[in-house]
Coordinates of C-alpha atoms and ligand atoms in Angstrom, one line a residue:
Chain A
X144 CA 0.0 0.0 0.0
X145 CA 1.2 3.4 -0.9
X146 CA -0.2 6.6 1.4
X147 CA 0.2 9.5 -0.5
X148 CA -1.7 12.5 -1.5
X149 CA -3.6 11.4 -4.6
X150 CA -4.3 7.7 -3.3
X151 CA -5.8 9.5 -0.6
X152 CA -7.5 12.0 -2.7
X153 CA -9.1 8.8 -4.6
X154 CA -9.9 7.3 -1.9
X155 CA -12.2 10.3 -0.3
X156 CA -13.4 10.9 -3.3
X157 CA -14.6 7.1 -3.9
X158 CA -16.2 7.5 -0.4
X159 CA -17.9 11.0 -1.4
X160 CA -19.0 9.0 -4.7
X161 CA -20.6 5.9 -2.5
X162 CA -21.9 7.7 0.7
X163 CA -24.6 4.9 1.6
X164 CA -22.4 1.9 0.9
X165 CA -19.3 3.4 3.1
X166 CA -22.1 4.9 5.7
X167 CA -23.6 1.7 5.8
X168 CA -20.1 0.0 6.3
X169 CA -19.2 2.1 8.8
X170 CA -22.2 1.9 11.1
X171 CA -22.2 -1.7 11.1
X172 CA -18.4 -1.5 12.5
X173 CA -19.3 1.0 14.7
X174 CA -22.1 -1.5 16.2
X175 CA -19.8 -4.6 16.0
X176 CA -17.3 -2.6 18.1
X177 CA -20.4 -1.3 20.3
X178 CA -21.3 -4.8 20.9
X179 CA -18.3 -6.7 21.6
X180 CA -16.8 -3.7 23.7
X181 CA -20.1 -4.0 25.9
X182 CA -18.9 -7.5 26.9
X183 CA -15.0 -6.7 27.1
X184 CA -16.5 -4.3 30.0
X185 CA -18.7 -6.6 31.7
X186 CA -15.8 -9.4 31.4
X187 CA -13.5 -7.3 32.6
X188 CA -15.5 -5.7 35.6
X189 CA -16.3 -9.1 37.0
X190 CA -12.7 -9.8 36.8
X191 CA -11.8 -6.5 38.4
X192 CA -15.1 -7.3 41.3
X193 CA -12.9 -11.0 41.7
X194 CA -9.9 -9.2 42.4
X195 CA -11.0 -7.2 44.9
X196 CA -13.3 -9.7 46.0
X197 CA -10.1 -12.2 46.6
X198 CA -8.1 -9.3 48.8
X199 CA -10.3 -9.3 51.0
X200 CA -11.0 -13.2 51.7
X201 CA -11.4 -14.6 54.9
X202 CA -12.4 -18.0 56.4
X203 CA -14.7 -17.5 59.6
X204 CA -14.2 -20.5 62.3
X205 CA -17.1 -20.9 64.5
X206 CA -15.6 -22.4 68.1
X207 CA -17.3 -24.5 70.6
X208 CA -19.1 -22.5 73.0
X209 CA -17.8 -24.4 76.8
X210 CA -14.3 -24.9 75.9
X211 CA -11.6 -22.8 77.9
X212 CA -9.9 -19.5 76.7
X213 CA -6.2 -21.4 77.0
X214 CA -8.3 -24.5 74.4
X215 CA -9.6 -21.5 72.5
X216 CA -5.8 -19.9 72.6
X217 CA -4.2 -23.3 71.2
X218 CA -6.9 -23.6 68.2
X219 CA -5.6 -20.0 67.0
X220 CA -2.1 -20.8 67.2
X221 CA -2.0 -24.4 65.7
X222 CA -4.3 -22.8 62.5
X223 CA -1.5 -19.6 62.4
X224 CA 1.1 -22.5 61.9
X225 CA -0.3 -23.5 58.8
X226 CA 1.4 -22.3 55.9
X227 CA -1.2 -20.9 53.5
X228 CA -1.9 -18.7 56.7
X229 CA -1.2 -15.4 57.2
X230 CA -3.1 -14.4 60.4
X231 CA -5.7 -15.5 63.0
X232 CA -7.8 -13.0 65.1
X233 CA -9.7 -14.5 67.8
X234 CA -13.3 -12.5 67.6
X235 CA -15.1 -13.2 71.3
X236 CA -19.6 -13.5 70.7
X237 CA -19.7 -9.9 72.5
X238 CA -17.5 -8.6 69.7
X239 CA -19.0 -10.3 66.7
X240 CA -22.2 -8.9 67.6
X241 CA -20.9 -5.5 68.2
X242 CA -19.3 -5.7 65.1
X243 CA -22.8 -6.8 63.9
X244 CA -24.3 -3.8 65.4
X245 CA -22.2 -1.2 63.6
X246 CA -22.5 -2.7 60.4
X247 CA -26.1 -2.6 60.5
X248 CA -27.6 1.0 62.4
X249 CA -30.7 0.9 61.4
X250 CA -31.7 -2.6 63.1
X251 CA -29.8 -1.9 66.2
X252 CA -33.1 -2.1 68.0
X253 CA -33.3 -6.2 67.2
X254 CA -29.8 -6.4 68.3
X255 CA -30.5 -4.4 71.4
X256 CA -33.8 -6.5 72.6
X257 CA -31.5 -9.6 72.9
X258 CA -32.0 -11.4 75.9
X259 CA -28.8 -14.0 75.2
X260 CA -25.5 -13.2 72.6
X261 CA -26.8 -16.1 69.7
X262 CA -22.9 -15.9 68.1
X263 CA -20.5 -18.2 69.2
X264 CA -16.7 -17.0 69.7
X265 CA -14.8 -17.5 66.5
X266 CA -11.7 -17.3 64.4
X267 CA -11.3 -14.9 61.3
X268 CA -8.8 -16.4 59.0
X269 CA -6.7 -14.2 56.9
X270 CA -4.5 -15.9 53.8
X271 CA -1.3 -15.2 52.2
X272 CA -1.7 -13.2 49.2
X273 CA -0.8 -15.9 46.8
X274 CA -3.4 -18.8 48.6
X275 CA -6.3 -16.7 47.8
X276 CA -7.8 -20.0 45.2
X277 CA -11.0 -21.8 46.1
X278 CA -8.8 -25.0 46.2
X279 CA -6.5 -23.9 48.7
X280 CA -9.3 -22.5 51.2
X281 CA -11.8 -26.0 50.4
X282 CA -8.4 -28.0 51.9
X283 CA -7.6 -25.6 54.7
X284 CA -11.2 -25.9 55.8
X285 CA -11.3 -29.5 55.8
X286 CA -8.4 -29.7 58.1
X287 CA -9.8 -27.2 60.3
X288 CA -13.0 -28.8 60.9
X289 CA -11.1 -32.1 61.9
X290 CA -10.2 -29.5 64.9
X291 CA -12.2 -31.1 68.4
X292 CA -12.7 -27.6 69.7
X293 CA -14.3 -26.2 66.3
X294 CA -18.1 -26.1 65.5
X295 CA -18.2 -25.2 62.1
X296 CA -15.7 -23.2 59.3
X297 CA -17.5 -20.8 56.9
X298 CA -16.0 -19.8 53.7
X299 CA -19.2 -18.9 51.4
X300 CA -18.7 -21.9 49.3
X301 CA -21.6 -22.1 46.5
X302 CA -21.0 -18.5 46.5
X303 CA -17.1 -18.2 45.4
X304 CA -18.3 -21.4 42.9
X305 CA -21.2 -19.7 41.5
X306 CA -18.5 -15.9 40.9
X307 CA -15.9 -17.8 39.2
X308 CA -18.6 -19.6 36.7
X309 CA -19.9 -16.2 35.8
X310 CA -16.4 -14.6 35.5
X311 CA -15.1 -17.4 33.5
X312 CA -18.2 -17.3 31.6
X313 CA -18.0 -13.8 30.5
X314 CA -14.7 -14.1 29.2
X315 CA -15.9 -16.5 27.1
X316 CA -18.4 -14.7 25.4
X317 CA -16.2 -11.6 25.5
X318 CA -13.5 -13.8 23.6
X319 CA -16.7 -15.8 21.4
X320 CA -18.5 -12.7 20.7
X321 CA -15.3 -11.1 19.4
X322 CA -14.1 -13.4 17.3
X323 CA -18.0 -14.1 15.7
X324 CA -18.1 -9.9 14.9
X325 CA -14.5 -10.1 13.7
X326 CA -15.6 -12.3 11.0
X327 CA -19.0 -10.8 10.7
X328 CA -17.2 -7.2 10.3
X329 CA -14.4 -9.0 7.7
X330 CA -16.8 -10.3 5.4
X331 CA -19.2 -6.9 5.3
X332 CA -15.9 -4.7 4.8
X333 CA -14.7 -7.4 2.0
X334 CA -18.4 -7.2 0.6
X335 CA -18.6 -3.5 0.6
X336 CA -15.1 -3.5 -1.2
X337 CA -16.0 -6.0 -3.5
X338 CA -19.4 -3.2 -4.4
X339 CA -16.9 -1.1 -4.8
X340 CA -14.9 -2.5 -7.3
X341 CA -17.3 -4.2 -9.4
X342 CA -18.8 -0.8 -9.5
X343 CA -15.6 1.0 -10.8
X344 CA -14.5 -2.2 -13.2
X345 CA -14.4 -0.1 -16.6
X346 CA -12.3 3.0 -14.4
X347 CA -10.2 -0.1 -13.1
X348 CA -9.4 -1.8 -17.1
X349 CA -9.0 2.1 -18.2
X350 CA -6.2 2.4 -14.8
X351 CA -4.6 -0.5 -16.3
X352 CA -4.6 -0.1 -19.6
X353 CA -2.7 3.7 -19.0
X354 CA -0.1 1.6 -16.9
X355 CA -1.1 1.3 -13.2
X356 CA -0.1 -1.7 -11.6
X357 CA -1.9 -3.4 -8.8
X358 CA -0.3 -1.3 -6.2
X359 CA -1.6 1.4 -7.1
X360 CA -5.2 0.4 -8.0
X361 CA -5.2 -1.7 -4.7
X362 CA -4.1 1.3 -2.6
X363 CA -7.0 3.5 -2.4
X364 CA -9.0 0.6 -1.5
X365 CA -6.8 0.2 1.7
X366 CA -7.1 3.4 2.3
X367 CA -10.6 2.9 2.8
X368 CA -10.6 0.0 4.4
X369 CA -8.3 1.1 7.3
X370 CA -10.4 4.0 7.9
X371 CA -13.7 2.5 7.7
X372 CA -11.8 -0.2 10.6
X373 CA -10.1 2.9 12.5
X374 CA -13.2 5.2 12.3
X375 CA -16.0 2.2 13.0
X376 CA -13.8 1.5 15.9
X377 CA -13.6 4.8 16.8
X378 CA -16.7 5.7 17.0
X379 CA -17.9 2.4 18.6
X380 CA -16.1 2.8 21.7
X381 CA -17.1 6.4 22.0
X382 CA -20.6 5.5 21.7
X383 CA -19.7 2.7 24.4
X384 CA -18.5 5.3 26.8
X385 CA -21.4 7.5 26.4
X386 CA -23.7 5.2 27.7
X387 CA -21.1 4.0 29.9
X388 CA -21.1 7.3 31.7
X389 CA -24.9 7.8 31.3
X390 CA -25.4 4.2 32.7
X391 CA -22.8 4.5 35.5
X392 CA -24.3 8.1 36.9
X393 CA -27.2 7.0 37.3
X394 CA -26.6 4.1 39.0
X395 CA -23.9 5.2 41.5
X396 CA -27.1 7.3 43.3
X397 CA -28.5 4.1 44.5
X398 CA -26.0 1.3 44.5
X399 CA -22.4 3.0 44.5
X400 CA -22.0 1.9 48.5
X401 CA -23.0 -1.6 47.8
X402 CA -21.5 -3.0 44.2
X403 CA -18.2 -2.0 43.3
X404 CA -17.6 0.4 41.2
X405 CA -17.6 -0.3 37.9
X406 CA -14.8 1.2 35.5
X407 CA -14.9 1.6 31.8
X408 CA -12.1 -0.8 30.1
X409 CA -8.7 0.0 30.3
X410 CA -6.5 1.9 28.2
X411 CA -4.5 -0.7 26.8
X412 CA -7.7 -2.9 26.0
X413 CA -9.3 -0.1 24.3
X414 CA -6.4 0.2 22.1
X415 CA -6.3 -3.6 21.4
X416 CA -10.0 -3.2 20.3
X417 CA -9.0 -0.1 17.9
X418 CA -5.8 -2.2 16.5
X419 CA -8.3 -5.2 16.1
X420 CA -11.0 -3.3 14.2
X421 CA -8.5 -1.5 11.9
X422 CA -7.3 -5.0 11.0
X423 CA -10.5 -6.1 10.1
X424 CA -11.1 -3.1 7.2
X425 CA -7.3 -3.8 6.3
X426 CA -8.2 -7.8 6.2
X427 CA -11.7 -7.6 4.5
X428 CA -9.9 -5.8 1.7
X429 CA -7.4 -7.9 1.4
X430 CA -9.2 -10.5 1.0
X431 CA -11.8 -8.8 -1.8
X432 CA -8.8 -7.3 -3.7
X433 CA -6.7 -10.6 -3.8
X434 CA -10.2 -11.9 -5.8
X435 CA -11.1 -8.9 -7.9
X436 CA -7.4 -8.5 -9.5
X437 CA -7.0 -12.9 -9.7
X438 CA -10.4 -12.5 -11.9
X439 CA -9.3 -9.4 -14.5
Chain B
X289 CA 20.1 -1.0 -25.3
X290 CA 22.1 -1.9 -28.0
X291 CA 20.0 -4.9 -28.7
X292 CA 16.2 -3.5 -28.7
X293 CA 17.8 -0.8 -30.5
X294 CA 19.1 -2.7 -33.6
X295 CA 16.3 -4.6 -34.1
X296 CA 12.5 -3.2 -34.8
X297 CA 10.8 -2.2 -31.6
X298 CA 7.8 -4.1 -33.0
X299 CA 7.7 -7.6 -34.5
X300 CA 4.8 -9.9 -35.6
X301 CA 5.6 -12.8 -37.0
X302 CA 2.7 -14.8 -38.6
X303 CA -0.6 -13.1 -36.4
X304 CA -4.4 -14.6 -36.5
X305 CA -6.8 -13.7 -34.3
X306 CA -9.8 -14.8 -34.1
X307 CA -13.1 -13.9 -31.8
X308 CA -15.2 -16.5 -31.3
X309 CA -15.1 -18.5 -34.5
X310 CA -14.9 -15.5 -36.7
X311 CA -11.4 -14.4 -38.0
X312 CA -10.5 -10.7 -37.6
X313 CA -6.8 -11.0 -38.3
X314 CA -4.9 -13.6 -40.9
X315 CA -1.2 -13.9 -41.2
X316 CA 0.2 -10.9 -40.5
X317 CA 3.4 -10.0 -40.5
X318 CA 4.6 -6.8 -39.7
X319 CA 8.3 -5.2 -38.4
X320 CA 8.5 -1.6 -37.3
X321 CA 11.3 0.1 -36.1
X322 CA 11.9 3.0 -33.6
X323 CA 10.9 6.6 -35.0
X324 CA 8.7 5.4 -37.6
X325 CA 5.5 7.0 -38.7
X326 CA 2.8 4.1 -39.7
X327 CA -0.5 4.2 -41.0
X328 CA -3.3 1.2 -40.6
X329 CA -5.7 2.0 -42.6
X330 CA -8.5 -0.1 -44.1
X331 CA -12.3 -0.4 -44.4
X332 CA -14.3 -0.3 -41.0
X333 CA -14.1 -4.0 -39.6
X334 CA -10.7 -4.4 -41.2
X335 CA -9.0 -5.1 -38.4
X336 CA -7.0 -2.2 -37.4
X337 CA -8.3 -1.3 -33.8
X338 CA -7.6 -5.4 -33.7
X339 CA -4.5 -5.3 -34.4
X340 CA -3.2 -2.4 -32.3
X341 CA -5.0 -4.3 -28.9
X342 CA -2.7 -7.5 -29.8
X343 CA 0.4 -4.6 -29.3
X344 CA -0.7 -3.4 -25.8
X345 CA -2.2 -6.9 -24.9
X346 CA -5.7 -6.0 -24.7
X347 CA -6.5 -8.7 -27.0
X348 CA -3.8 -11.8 -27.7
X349 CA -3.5 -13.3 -31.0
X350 CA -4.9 -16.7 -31.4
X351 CA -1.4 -17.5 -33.8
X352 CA 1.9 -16.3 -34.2
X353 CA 4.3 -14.5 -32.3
X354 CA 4.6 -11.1 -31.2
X355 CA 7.6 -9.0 -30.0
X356 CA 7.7 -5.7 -28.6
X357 CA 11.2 -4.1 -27.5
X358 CA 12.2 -7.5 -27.8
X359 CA 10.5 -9.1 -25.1
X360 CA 8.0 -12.0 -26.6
X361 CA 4.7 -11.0 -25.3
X362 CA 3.6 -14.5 -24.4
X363 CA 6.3 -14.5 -21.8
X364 CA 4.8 -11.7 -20.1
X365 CA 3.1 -12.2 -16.7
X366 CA 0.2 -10.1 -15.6
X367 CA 1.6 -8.6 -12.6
X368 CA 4.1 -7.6 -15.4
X369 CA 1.7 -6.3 -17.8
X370 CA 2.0 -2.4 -16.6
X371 CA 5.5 -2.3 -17.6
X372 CA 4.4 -3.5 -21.3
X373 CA 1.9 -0.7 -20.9
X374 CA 3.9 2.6 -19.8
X375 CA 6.2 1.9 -23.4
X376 CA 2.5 2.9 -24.7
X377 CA 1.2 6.1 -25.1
X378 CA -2.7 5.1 -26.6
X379 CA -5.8 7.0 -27.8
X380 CA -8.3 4.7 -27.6
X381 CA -11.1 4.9 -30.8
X382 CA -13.6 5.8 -28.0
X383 CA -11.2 7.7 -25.7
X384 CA -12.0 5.6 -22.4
X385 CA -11.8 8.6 -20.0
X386 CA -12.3 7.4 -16.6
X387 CA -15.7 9.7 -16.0
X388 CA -15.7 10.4 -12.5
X389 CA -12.6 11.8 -12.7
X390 CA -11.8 15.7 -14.2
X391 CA -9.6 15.9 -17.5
X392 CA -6.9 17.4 -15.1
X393 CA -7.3 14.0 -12.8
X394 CA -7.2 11.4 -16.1
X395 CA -4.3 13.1 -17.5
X396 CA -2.2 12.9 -14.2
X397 CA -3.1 9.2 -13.5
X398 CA -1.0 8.2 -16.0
X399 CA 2.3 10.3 -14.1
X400 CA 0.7 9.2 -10.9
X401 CA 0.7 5.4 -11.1
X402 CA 4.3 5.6 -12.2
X403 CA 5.1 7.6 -9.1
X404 CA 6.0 11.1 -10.0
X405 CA 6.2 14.0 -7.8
X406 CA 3.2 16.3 -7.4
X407 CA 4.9 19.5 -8.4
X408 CA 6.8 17.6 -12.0
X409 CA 3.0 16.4 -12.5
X410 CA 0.9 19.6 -12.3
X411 CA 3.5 21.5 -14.2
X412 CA 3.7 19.2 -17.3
X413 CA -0.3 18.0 -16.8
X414 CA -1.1 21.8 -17.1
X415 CA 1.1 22.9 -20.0
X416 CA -0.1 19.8 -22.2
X417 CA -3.3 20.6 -21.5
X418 CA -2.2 23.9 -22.9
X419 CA -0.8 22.5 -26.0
X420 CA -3.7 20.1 -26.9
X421 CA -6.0 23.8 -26.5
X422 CA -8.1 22.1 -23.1
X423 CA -6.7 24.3 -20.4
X424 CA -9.7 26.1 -19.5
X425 CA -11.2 22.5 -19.4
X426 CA -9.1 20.8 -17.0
X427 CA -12.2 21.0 -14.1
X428 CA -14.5 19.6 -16.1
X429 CA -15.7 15.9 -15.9
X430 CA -15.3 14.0 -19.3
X431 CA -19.5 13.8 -19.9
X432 CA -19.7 17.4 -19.9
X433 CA -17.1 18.2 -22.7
X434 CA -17.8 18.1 -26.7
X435 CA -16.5 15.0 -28.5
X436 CA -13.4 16.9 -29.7
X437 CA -12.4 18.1 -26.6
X438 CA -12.8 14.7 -24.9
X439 CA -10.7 13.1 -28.3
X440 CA -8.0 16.2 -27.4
X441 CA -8.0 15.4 -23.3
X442 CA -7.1 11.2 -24.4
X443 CA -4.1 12.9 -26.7
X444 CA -2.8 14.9 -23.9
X445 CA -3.2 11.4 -21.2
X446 CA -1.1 9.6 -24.3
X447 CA 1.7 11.5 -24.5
X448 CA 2.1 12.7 -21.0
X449 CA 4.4 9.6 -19.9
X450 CA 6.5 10.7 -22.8
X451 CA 5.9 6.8 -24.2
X452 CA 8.1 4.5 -26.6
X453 CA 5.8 4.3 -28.6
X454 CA 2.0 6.1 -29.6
X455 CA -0.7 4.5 -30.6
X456 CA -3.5 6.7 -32.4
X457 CA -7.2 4.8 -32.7
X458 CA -8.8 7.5 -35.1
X459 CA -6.8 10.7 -33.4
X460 CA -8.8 13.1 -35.4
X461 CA -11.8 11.4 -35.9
X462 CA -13.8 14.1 -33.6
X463 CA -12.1 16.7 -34.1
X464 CA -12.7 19.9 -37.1
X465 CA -10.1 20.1 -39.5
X466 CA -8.2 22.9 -37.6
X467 CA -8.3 21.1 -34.2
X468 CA -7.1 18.2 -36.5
X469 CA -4.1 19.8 -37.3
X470 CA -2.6 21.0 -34.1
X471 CA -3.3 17.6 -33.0
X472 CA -1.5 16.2 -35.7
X473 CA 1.5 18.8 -35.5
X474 CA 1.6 17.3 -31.5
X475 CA 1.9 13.8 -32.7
X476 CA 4.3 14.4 -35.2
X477 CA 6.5 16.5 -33.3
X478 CA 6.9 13.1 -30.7
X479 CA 7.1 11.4 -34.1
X480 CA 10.6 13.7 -35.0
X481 CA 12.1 13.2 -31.9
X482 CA 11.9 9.7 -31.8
X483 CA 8.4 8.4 -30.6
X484 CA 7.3 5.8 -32.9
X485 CA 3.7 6.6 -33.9
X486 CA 1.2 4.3 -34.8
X487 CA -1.9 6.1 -36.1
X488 CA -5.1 3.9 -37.0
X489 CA -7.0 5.7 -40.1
X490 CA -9.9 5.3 -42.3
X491 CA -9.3 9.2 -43.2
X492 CA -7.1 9.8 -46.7
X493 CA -6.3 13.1 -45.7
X494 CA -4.6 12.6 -42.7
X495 CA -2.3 10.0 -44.6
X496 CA -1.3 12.6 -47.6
X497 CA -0.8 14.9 -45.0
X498 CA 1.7 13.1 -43.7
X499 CA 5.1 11.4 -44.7
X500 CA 4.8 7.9 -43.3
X501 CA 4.4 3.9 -44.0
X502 CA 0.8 3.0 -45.0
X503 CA 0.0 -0.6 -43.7
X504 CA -3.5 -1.1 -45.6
X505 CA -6.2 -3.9 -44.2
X506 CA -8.8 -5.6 -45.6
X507 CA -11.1 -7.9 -43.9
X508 CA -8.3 -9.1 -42.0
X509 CA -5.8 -9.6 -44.5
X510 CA -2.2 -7.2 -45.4
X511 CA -3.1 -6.0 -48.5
X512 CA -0.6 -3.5 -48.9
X513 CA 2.3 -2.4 -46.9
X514 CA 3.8 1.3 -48.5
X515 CA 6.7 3.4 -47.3
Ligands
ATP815 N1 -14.5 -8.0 -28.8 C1 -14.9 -8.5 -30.0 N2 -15.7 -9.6 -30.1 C2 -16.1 -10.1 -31.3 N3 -15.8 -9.6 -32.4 C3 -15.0 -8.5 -32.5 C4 -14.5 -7.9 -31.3 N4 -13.8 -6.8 -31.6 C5 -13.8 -6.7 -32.9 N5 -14.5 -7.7 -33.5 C6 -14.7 -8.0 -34.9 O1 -13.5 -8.0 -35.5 C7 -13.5 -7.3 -36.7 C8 -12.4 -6.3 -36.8 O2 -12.8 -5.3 -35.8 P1 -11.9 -4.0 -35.6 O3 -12.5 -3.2 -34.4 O4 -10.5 -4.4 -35.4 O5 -12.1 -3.2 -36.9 P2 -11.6 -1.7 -37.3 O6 -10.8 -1.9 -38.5 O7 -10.9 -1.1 -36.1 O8 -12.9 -1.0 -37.7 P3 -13.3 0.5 -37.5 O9 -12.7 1.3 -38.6 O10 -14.8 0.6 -37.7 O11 -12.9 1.0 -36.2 C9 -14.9 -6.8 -36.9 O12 -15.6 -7.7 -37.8 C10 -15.5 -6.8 -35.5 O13 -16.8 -7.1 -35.6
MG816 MG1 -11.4 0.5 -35.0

């Protein structure tokens, strides 16, 4: 491909020439983009809502309630010893249900009208960074239940199962759902080229015949190509982060203190996106031209 | 090139083409060297725009063998073809202007696809323009000018690259007798410095008018070959 003034020149002046077919090109770029950028943010906001999730991990072990404080004492100690352990903090009833208390003002009265503490004394587990894996935690809790002085270990099992599912099932249709509209958006840009040459055949023979070689017919196609890619791309991602932002401030009012915040994808993966969709206009031309010019 | 310059710059040895199963060409055989001034001529359906397609490889002969520059055009590829092409300068019987594009635009393709600067090519695209009498024209799109200025716009895209070699499809055929002339004088002044200049005719004028070779067609057949 040559860049240069007059292939560009052509090139506009094709897309000035065909406004509905390059419009039409365009837009349905701009969706693709649109849609597969919609689950690139979801995938990678659950990812993001994992990691944080994982930081703050913790395995709760519930203690029997008429053991002695030295028993109780012992039980921490022997789980700090294991390795995937970072820290133990022994959490007496009283505390838990302070703790309780705080975390939840506005049914304080419930707490208050308590005639006996229902929580038993218990063990909050903290890992090492680099145990934080479902695995890890399922055999640390099996060993700690073997414990005599131990009632019960809580972890939120069918809860970290259910997270990872969806995670891992939203980078597959991120990853699916890209490569389905990178072949979609390939064959409608190799299409639209393919209009566009069969449409300027006769100027094609008469380029030829004057001494152009395929370079230089092919180039302006490119041209077009790229920026139907760069510009569909483009503008797909800016549409995504409009209704990103309208989406996100409206529902920070009501939910920003409970769900995490969600965050618009990252720099690098929006450029990986741009790259990607610029590839498809180069690659659907590609493809039409290597055709067109094997058929004349 | 010592070589391509001893020999002719154009040899047919033995041509027939055929379209479909009617013969438009039969066993021609032809040399012409560099500089020279040749005339086809022949009734319409002769054979003449025929025979100058087999030369740029529009068309290729069903028989015989056909050299140009010394290079055997059967042994030329199609990714090759443009190179056979820029030794040509041609005016095509119906002109085949590229219509979407202004008479400055078609003229400058030719310097464009060869990769000239854009200063070289709107200096010599404007001062041909000039000489072929289309200056004022060189905005326009191809549909909205008069057959003779369309007919002058293809001589100026034909001579531009400064070709090998000219090939003339009924030059004048649009044009009034003084537009004629000044397009002849063009021609023939590439002719004196060398271009060779290939000029398909039916008119008689145009041939008296000139000193050249008269190849003369008939329904596919030499019939008479005149320096
Ligand atoms: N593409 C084609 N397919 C079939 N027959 C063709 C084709 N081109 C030319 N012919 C036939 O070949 C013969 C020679 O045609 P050609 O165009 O070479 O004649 P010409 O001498 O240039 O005539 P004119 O003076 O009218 O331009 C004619 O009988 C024509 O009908
Ligand atoms: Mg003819």
């Amino acid at each position: 491909m040559i860049i240069n003034s007059s292939n560009f020149k052509r090139s506009l002046n094709d897309i000035k020439n065909n406004k509905f077919l390059h419009a039409v090109t365009f837009i349905t770029i701009m969706l693709s983009i649109l849609i597969v950028g919609t689950f690139v943010l979801f995938a990678s906001n659950a990812g993001e809502l994992l990691d944080s999730w994982k930081s703050g991990i913790k395995v709760i072990v519930y203690l029997e309630n008429n053991i002695s404080s030295s028993e109780k004492d012992r039980t921490r100690l022997e789980i700090r010893d294991f390795e995937e352990v970072e820290d133990v903090l022994y959490v007496s009833g009283e505390k838990g249900l302070e703790d309780l208390k705080n975390q939840m003002p506005r049914q304080k009265a419930i707490f208050e009208n308590l005639k006996i503490n229902p929580l038993p004394d218990s063990l909050e587990v903290y890992l090492k960074k680099d145990k934080k894996d479902i695995g890890v935690i399922e055999n640390l809790a099996a060993k700690i239940e073997k414990f005599q002085s131990v009632t019960e270990v809580e972890y939120g099992k069918e809860w970290i199962g259910r997270f990872v599912k969806i995670i891992s099932f939203s980078r597959l249709a991120a990853i699916s759902m890209g490569a389905v509209f990178f072949m979609v958006t390939v064959f409608i840009v190799a299409n639209t080229v393919r209009l566009a040459l069969y449409s300027r055949k006769e100027e094609i023979e008469i380029m030829k015949l004057v001494g152009a070689d395929d370079r230089f017919i092919k180039s302006p196609f490119y041209i077009q190509g790229i920026l139907h890619g760069f510009t569909g791309g483009a503008g797909g991602l800016l549409l995504l982060f409009i209704l990103f932002f309208i989406f996100s401030s409206n529902i920070s009012h009501d939910f920003s203190s409970l769900i995490i915040k969600i965050k618009f994808i990252s720099f690098k993966t929006l450029l990986s996106i741009l790259f990607c969709s610029t590839l498809v206009g180069w690659l659907g031309c590609y493809i039409s031209l290597k055709q067109f010019l094997r058929n004349t | 090139m010592s070589i391509s310059e001893s020999q002719p710059i154009v040899r047919m040895f033995n041509i027939y083409k055929r379209y479909e199963q009617m013969p438009a060409l039969s066993d021609i055989s032809i040399d012409i060297n560099q500089g020279e001034l040749i005339f086809i001529t022949g009734p319409s359906g002769a054979g003449k725009t025929t025979l100058l397609k087999l030369l740029y490889m529009a068309e290729t002969a069903t028989a015989g063998q056909l050299l140009i520059g010394g290079v055997n055009l059967s042994r030329i590829k199609p990714s090759g073809l443009y190179l056979l092409r820029r030794k040509f300068g041609i005016i095509f019987q119906d002109f085949k202007l590229i219509p979407s594009m202004t008479v400055f635009e078609n003229v400058a393709i030719v310097l464009e696809a060869s990769g000239e600067k854009k200063k070289v090519i709107d200096s010599k695209v404007s001062k041909i323009l000039r000489n072929v009498g289309i200056e004022d024209k060189k905005n326009l799109y191809p549909p909205s000018l008069s057959g003779g200025e369309q007919q002058r716009a293809a001589v100026a895209r034909a001579v531009i690259g400064e070709p090998d070699i000219i090939i003339a499809d009924e030059p004048t055929g649009s044009l009034d007798p003084e537009s004629a002339k000044i397009i002849m004088d063009l021609l023939r002044e590439f002719n004196e410095k060398g271009t060779t200049l290939i000029i398909a005719t039916h008119s008689q004028d145009l041939i008296r008018q000139s000193r050249g070779r008269v190849i003369r067609l008939k329904k596919g057949q030499l019939v008479e070959d005149l320096l």
